[in-house]
mmCIF file of C-alpha atoms in Angstrom:
data_model
loop_
_atom_site.group_PDB
_atom_site.id
_atom_site.type_symbol
_atom_site.label_atom_id
_atom_site.label_comp_id
_atom_site.label_asym_id
_atom_site.label_seq_id
_atom_site.Cartn_x
_atom_site.Cartn_y
_atom_site.Cartn_z
ATOM 1 C CA MET G 1 86.181 19.033 120.539
ATOM 2 C CA SER G 2 86.537 21.539 123.020
ATOM 3 C CA ASP G 3 88.660 19.198 125.117
ATOM 4 C CA PHE G 4 90.918 16.980 123.602
ATOM 5 C CA LEU G 5 92.996 15.407 126.273
ATOM 6 C CA THR G 6 90.287 15.037 129.170
ATOM 7 C CA THR G 7 87.940 13.142 126.196
ATOM 8 C CA ILE G 8 90.817 10.712 125.041
ATOM 9 C CA ILE G 9 92.157 10.031 128.356
ATOM 10 C CA ALA G 10 88.186 8.616 129.392
ATOM 11 C CA GLU G 11 88.706 6.900 126.485
ATOM 12 C CA ARG G 12 91.735 5.214 127.177
ATOM 13 C CA ARG G 13 90.747 4.380 130.701
ATOM 14 C CA GLU G 14 87.448 2.594 129.550
ATOM 15 C CA ARG G 15 89.410 0.735 126.973
ATOM 16 C CA ILE G 16 92.126 -0.174 129.759
ATOM 17 C CA ARG G 17 89.474 -1.554 131.963
ATOM 18 C CA GLN G 18 88.153 -4.016 128.983
ATOM 19 C CA ASP G 19 91.521 -4.844 128.665
ATOM 20 C CA GLU G 20 91.983 -5.846 131.739
ATOM 21 C CA GLU G 21 88.911 -7.810 131.393
ATOM 22 C CA ARG G 22 89.638 -9.966 128.329
ATOM 23 C CA GLY G 23 93.696 -9.784 128.181
ATOM 24 C CA ALA G 24 96.659 -10.624 130.379
ATOM 25 C CA SER G 25 96.110 -10.402 134.166
ATOM 26 C CA ARG G 26 98.246 -7.038 134.996
ATOM 27 C CA SER G 27 100.658 -9.443 137.317
ATOM 28 C CA THR G 28 101.518 -11.572 134.425
ATOM 29 C CA LEU G 29 102.611 -7.933 132.234
ATOM 30 C CA ARG G 30 104.401 -7.206 135.241
ATOM 31 C CA ALA G 31 106.500 -10.391 135.515
ATOM 32 C CA GLU G 32 106.686 -10.341 131.587
ATOM 33 C CA ALA G 33 108.212 -6.526 131.798
ATOM 34 C CA GLU G 34 110.342 -7.684 134.632
ATOM 35 C CA SER G 35 111.981 -10.559 132.575
ATOM 36 C CA ARG G 36 113.089 -8.103 130.020
ATOM 37 C CA ARG G 37 114.348 -5.087 132.284
ATOM 38 C CA ASP G 38 117.871 -5.746 131.021
ATOM 39 C CA GLU G 39 116.928 -5.907 127.083
ATOM 40 C CA HIS G 40 116.062 -2.246 126.786
ATOM 41 C CA ARG G 41 118.549 0.207 124.724
ATOM 42 C CA PRO G 42 119.067 3.177 125.799
ATOM 43 C CA PHE G 43 117.101 5.974 125.017
ATOM 44 C CA LEU G 44 118.923 9.281 126.878
ATOM 45 C CA ALA G 45 122.128 8.268 126.164
ATOM 46 C CA GLU G 46 121.679 8.074 122.658
ATOM 47 C CA LEU G 47 119.826 11.561 122.518
ATOM 48 C CA ARG G 48 122.144 13.533 124.642
ATOM 49 C CA ARG G 49 123.519 16.015 122.620
ATOM 50 C CA GLU G 50 127.372 16.943 122.658
ATOM 51 C CA PRO G 51 128.686 20.351 122.104
ATOM 52 C CA GLY G 52 129.384 20.869 118.329
ATOM 53 C CA ASP G 53 126.857 17.662 117.563
ATOM 54 C CA ARG G 54 123.956 17.930 115.373
ATOM 55 C CA ILE G 55 120.612 17.758 116.720
ATOM 56 C CA ARG G 56 118.859 14.420 117.626
ATOM 57 C CA ALA G 57 115.591 12.872 116.129
ATOM 58 C CA ILE G 58 112.953 11.152 117.362
ATOM 59 C CA ALA G 59 111.131 10.190 114.274
ATOM 60 C CA GLU G 60 107.559 9.254 114.842
ATOM 61 C CA VAL G 61 105.163 5.899 113.055
ATOM 62 C CA LYS G 62 101.873 6.663 113.126
ATOM 63 C CA ARG G 63 98.906 5.885 110.506
ATOM 64 C CA SER G 64 96.284 8.675 111.485
ATOM 65 C CA SER G 65 95.752 11.891 113.732
ATOM 66 C CA PRO G 66 92.499 13.668 114.981
ATOM 67 C CA SER G 67 93.599 16.644 113.773
ATOM 68 C CA ALA G 68 95.047 15.582 110.222
ATOM 69 C CA GLY G 69 93.182 12.250 109.590
ATOM 70 C CA VAL G 70 94.776 9.425 107.820
ATOM 71 C CA LEU G 71 97.926 10.384 107.003
ATOM 72 C CA GLN G 72 99.128 7.040 105.002
ATOM 73 C CA ALA G 73 96.522 5.022 103.686
ATOM 74 C CA SER G 74 98.853 2.284 102.721
ATOM 75 C CA TYR G 75 100.673 2.231 106.133
ATOM 76 C CA ASP G 76 103.557 -0.172 106.823
ATOM 77 C CA PRO G 77 105.040 1.091 110.311
ATOM 78 C CA VAL G 78 108.414 -1.082 109.996
ATOM 79 C CA ALA G 79 109.166 0.360 106.311
ATOM 80 C CA LEU G 80 108.581 3.911 107.739
ATOM 81 C CA GLY G 81 111.010 2.604 110.801
ATOM 82 C CA ARG G 82 113.620 1.355 108.469
ATOM 83 C CA ALA G 83 113.328 4.369 106.254
ATOM 84 C CA TYR G 84 113.931 6.361 109.116
ATOM 85 C CA HIS G 85 117.160 4.396 110.501
ATOM 86 C CA GLU G 86 118.838 4.995 107.352
ATOM 87 C CA ALA G 87 117.972 8.844 107.238
ATOM 88 C CA GLY G 88 119.642 9.072 110.644
ATOM 89 C CA ALA G 89 116.791 8.944 113.311
ATOM 90 C CA THR G 90 117.928 8.213 117.116
ATOM 91 C CA ALA G 91 115.152 6.918 118.074
ATOM 92 C CA ILE G 92 112.057 6.013 116.892
ATOM 93 C CA SER G 93 108.193 6.991 118.453
ATOM 94 C CA VAL G 94 105.833 4.639 117.757
ATOM 95 C CA LEU G 95 101.841 5.736 117.951
ATOM 96 C CA THR G 96 100.114 2.946 119.931
ATOM 97 C CA GLU G 97 96.746 4.562 120.728
ATOM 98 C CA PRO G 98 94.270 2.441 118.969
ATOM 99 C CA GLN G 99 91.109 4.447 118.406
ATOM 100 C CA ARG G 100 91.878 8.160 117.450
ATOM 101 C CA PHE G 101 95.585 7.359 116.162
ATOM 102 C CA GLU G 102 94.757 3.703 115.074
ATOM 103 C CA GLY G 103 97.920 2.436 116.749
ATOM 104 C CA SER G 104 98.900 -0.899 118.280
ATOM 105 C CA LEU G 105 101.537 -2.494 120.772
ATOM 106 C CA ASP G 106 102.067 -4.984 117.768
ATOM 107 C CA HIS G 107 103.150 -2.177 115.266
ATOM 108 C CA LEU G 108 105.732 -1.302 118.381
ATOM 109 C CA VAL G 109 106.838 -4.435 118.493
ATOM 110 C CA ALA G 110 107.573 -4.901 115.134
ATOM 111 C CA VAL G 111 109.209 -1.601 114.749
ATOM 112 C CA ARG G 112 111.643 -2.791 117.366
ATOM 113 C CA ASP G 113 112.277 -6.056 115.810
ATOM 114 C CA ALA G 114 113.052 -4.834 112.527
ATOM 115 C CA VAL G 115 115.262 -1.522 113.880
ATOM 116 C CA PRO G 116 117.665 -1.418 116.470
ATOM 117 C CA LEU G 117 117.169 1.844 117.417
ATOM 118 C CA PRO G 118 115.446 2.907 120.707
ATOM 119 C CA VAL G 119 111.746 2.778 120.931
ATOM 120 C CA LEU G 120 109.496 5.303 122.402
ATOM 121 C CA LEU G 121 105.755 4.216 123.373
ATOM 122 C CA LYS G 122 103.641 7.647 122.578
ATOM 123 C CA ASP G 123 100.027 6.766 124.113
ATOM 124 C CA PHE G 124 97.786 8.554 126.526
ATOM 125 C CA VAL G 125 99.668 6.794 129.831
ATOM 126 C CA VAL G 126 96.851 7.061 132.568
ATOM 127 C CA GLU G 127 97.139 3.156 133.861
ATOM 128 C CA GLU G 128 100.037 1.623 135.636
ATOM 129 C CA ARG G 129 99.056 -1.999 133.030
ATOM 130 C CA GLN G 130 100.150 0.726 129.864
ATOM 131 C CA ILE G 131 103.633 0.627 131.634
ATOM 132 C CA PHE G 132 103.845 -3.536 132.018
ATOM 133 C CA GLU G 133 102.696 -3.366 128.685
ATOM 134 C CA ALA G 134 105.168 -1.061 127.485
ATOM 135 C CA GLY G 135 107.761 -3.305 129.143
ATOM 136 C CA ALA G 136 106.537 -6.544 128.155
ATOM 137 C CA ARG G 137 106.586 -5.935 124.549
ATOM 138 C CA GLY G 138 109.733 -4.085 124.408
ATOM 139 C CA ALA G 139 109.725 -0.187 124.629
ATOM 140 C CA ASP G 140 112.942 1.239 125.654
ATOM 141 C CA ALA G 141 111.421 4.357 126.844
ATOM 142 C CA VAL G 142 107.399 5.865 127.673
ATOM 143 C CA LEU G 143 105.542 8.769 126.980
ATOM 144 C CA LEU G 144 104.468 10.804 130.286
ATOM 145 C CA ILE G 145 102.137 13.914 129.934
ATOM 146 C CA VAL G 146 101.861 15.820 132.843
ATOM 147 C CA ALA G 147 98.753 17.486 131.988
ATOM 148 C CA ALA G 148 97.312 13.945 132.287
ATOM 149 C CA LEU G 149 98.299 12.668 135.388
ATOM 150 C CA ASP G 150 98.223 14.138 138.942
ATOM 151 C CA PRO G 151 101.529 14.650 140.641
ATOM 152 C CA ARG G 152 101.432 11.273 142.736
ATOM 153 C CA GLN G 153 100.452 9.403 139.584
ATOM 154 C CA LEU G 154 103.167 10.989 137.834
ATOM 155 C CA GLY G 155 105.740 10.543 140.406
ATOM 156 C CA ASP G 156 104.698 6.758 140.657
ATOM 157 C CA TYR G 157 104.498 6.123 137.210
ATOM 158 C CA ALA G 158 107.845 7.049 136.155
ATOM 159 C CA ALA G 159 109.630 5.100 138.841
ATOM 160 C CA LEU G 160 107.717 2.280 137.592
ATOM 161 C CA VAL G 161 109.066 3.290 133.892
ATOM 162 C CA VAL G 162 112.889 3.271 135.270
ATOM 163 C CA GLU G 163 112.450 0.242 137.781
ATOM 164 C CA LEU G 164 111.439 -1.521 134.487
ATOM 165 C CA GLY G 165 114.593 -0.330 132.939
ATOM 166 C CA MET G 166 113.135 2.078 130.550
ATOM 167 C CA ALA G 167 113.088 5.849 129.885
ATOM 168 C CA PRO G 168 110.645 8.813 130.842
ATOM 169 C CA LEU G 169 109.993 10.814 128.557
ATOM 170 C CA VAL G 170 108.016 13.893 130.763
ATOM 171 C CA GLU G 171 105.779 15.752 128.416
ATOM 172 C CA ILE G 172 105.415 19.729 129.316
ATOM 173 C CA HIS G 173 102.801 21.748 127.259
ATOM 174 C CA GLU G 174 103.061 25.095 129.789
ATOM 175 C CA ALA G 175 105.946 26.406 131.305
ATOM 176 C CA ARG G 176 104.002 26.316 134.941
ATOM 177 C CA GLU G 177 104.532 22.317 134.651
ATOM 178 C CA ILE G 178 108.254 22.535 134.329
ATOM 179 C CA ASP G 179 108.745 22.634 138.452
ATOM 180 C CA LEU G 180 106.894 19.261 138.445
ATOM 181 C CA ALA G 181 108.126 17.671 135.634
ATOM 182 C CA LEU G 182 111.357 18.157 137.386
ATOM 183 C CA THR G 183 110.498 15.971 140.507
ATOM 184 C CA VAL G 184 111.171 13.096 138.453
ATOM 185 C CA PRO G 185 113.519 11.555 136.095
ATOM 186 C CA GLY G 186 113.704 11.300 132.497
ATOM 187 C CA ALA G 187 113.567 13.498 129.545
ATOM 188 C CA LEU G 188 111.985 16.501 129.014
ATOM 189 C CA GLY G 189 109.751 17.168 126.237
ATOM 190 C CA VAL G 190 108.191 20.279 125.077
ATOM 191 C CA ASN G 191 104.871 19.650 122.753
ATOM 192 C CA ASN G 192 104.045 22.329 120.217
ATOM 193 C CA ARG G 193 100.406 21.471 120.295
ATOM 194 C CA ASP G 194 98.133 22.471 122.663
ATOM 195 C CA LEU G 195 96.428 19.160 123.773
ATOM 196 C CA ARG G 196 93.332 20.342 124.832
ATOM 197 C CA THR G 197 92.374 22.021 121.292
ATOM 198 C CA LEU G 198 94.859 20.648 119.144
ATOM 199 C CA ALA G 199 95.554 23.719 117.879
ATOM 200 C CA MET G 200 99.518 23.932 116.906
ATOM 201 C CA ARG G 201 101.201 27.293 118.341
ATOM 202 C CA PRO G 202 104.387 27.479 116.642
ATOM 203 C CA ALA G 203 107.403 28.521 118.553
ATOM 204 C CA HIS G 204 105.809 27.685 122.224
ATOM 205 C CA ALA G 205 108.977 25.279 122.644
ATOM 206 C CA GLU G 206 110.866 27.931 121.603
ATOM 207 C CA SER G 207 110.215 29.878 124.602
ATOM 208 C CA VAL G 208 109.599 27.157 126.770
ATOM 209 C CA LEU G 209 113.131 25.265 126.169
ATOM 210 C CA PRO G 210 115.289 28.032 127.842
ATOM 211 C CA LEU G 211 113.549 27.357 130.660
ATOM 212 C CA LEU G 212 114.820 23.958 131.237
ATOM 213 C CA PRO G 213 117.865 22.892 133.190
ATOM 214 C CA PRO G 214 120.914 21.804 130.809
ATOM 215 C CA ASP G 215 121.683 18.449 132.968
ATOM 216 C CA ARG G 216 118.300 17.001 130.986
ATOM 217 C CA VAL G 217 117.878 15.842 127.914
ATOM 218 C CA ARG G 218 115.339 18.391 126.166
ATOM 219 C CA ILE G 219 113.163 17.225 123.204
ATOM 220 C CA ALA G 220 110.767 20.154 120.770
ATOM 221 C CA GLU G 221 107.670 18.537 119.846
ATOM 222 C CA SER G 222 105.638 18.768 117.333
ATOM 223 C CA GLY G 223 105.331 20.729 113.996
ATOM 224 C CA TYR G 224 108.393 20.454 112.864
ATOM 225 C CA ARG G 225 108.430 20.951 108.588
ATOM 226 C CA GLU G 226 111.362 23.725 107.488
ATOM 227 C CA ARG G 227 115.311 23.497 108.577
ATOM 228 C CA GLU G 228 115.477 26.848 109.779
ATOM 229 C CA THR G 229 112.892 25.776 112.451
ATOM 230 C CA VAL G 230 114.670 23.102 113.584
ATOM 231 C CA ARG G 231 117.951 25.082 113.276
ATOM 232 C CA ARG G 232 116.073 27.941 115.620
ATOM 233 C CA VAL G 233 115.806 25.076 118.660
ATOM 234 C CA GLU G 234 118.803 23.336 118.305
ATOM 235 C CA GLU G 235 120.534 26.961 119.139
ATOM 236 C CA LEU G 236 118.579 26.823 121.897
ATOM 237 C CA GLY G 237 120.075 23.787 123.451
ATOM 238 C CA ALA G 238 117.230 21.495 122.542
ATOM 239 C CA ASP G 239 118.998 17.946 122.385
ATOM 240 C CA ALA G 240 116.391 16.293 119.824
ATOM 241 C CA VAL G 241 113.017 16.932 117.926
ATOM 242 C CA LEU G 242 110.319 14.620 117.862
ATOM 243 C CA VAL G 243 108.604 14.960 114.387
ATOM 244 C CA GLY G 244 106.071 12.692 112.383
ATOM 245 C CA GLU G 245 103.995 14.248 110.707
ATOM 246 C CA ALA G 246 105.319 15.983 107.834
ATOM 247 C CA LEU G 247 107.924 13.053 107.107
ATOM 248 C CA LEU G 248 104.598 10.724 106.849
ATOM 249 C CA ARG G 249 103.138 13.750 104.402
ATOM 250 C CA ALA G 250 106.444 13.823 102.406
ATOM 251 C CA GLY G 251 106.241 11.379 99.323
ATOM 252 C CA ASP G 252 110.220 10.546 100.605
ATOM 253 C CA ALA G 253 110.054 9.967 104.687
ATOM 254 C CA ALA G 254 113.496 9.380 104.898
ATOM 255 C CA GLY G 255 114.643 12.427 102.298
ATOM 256 C CA ALA G 256 112.423 14.323 104.297
ATOM 257 C CA LEU G 257 114.251 13.185 107.920
ATOM 258 C CA ALA G 258 117.856 14.097 106.009
ATOM 259 C CA GLU G 259 116.529 17.364 105.138
ATOM 260 C CA LEU G 260 115.141 18.671 108.509
ATOM 261 C CA LEU G 261 117.921 17.549 110.074
ATOM 262 C CA GLY G 262 120.886 19.139 107.524
ATOM 263 C CA THR G 263 122.420 16.145 106.643
ATOM 264 C CA THR G 264 121.006 16.782 102.847
ATOM 265 C CA GLU G 265 122.785 20.581 102.998
ATOM 266 C CA GLU G 266 126.698 19.056 104.320
ATOM 267 C CA LYS G 267 125.983 16.242 101.174
ATOM 268 C CA GLU G 268 125.462 18.900 98.841
ATOM 269 C CA ARG G 269 128.989 21.279 99.700
#
């Protein structure tokens, strides 16, 4: 597929159109989201790393991905969320996109009910209905991809996320997107994966992270499988890494996360 991002945006818009026809109305979802405004857990404050602190981790829950196929045949999002919590994750990312990643808002609800950590709704957000759904179902943060939105949408959606008591995670893929990302509030994430080709770009985040202001929460995303690569972005000032595939492919997801964070090394000393 030559342009995955364009394709999945079109698919999400069509699915949302169908949801509008057969699901709860947008006004109902908004009212539900507003009623939960004060229930959200602190995503940004938990991820902020003070000098000398260990890097934080957002551990991802997903069954499959377009680039890797099915990651866990016997997929149990709640068991994964609990394992991540026990291994030292600071937040949980839940893939809710239903077609390409086999995700669900029900997975997000189940994980948040079972684990006392902030939960990120990870999807391709292209309509405000998705933000109302996120708030209504208890998400604490919402992913907003700069390349998937025009500047007006990005500003409006980030403001709506904040208005509903959640935090935006604003995802950057290229350095040229930084200026636009800085016009809205929230954490800044740099994705090593090119969402147009799905190719992984090793060390891409390492080249972009130093360009981000230190007063913002900075997150390196995708492709982290070894402690040394996590250590490098930690040294560059990243507050957190978002990791998923390496953990999901490991026989012991909790052990794999502890190894990436360096807590295994500390126990062996």
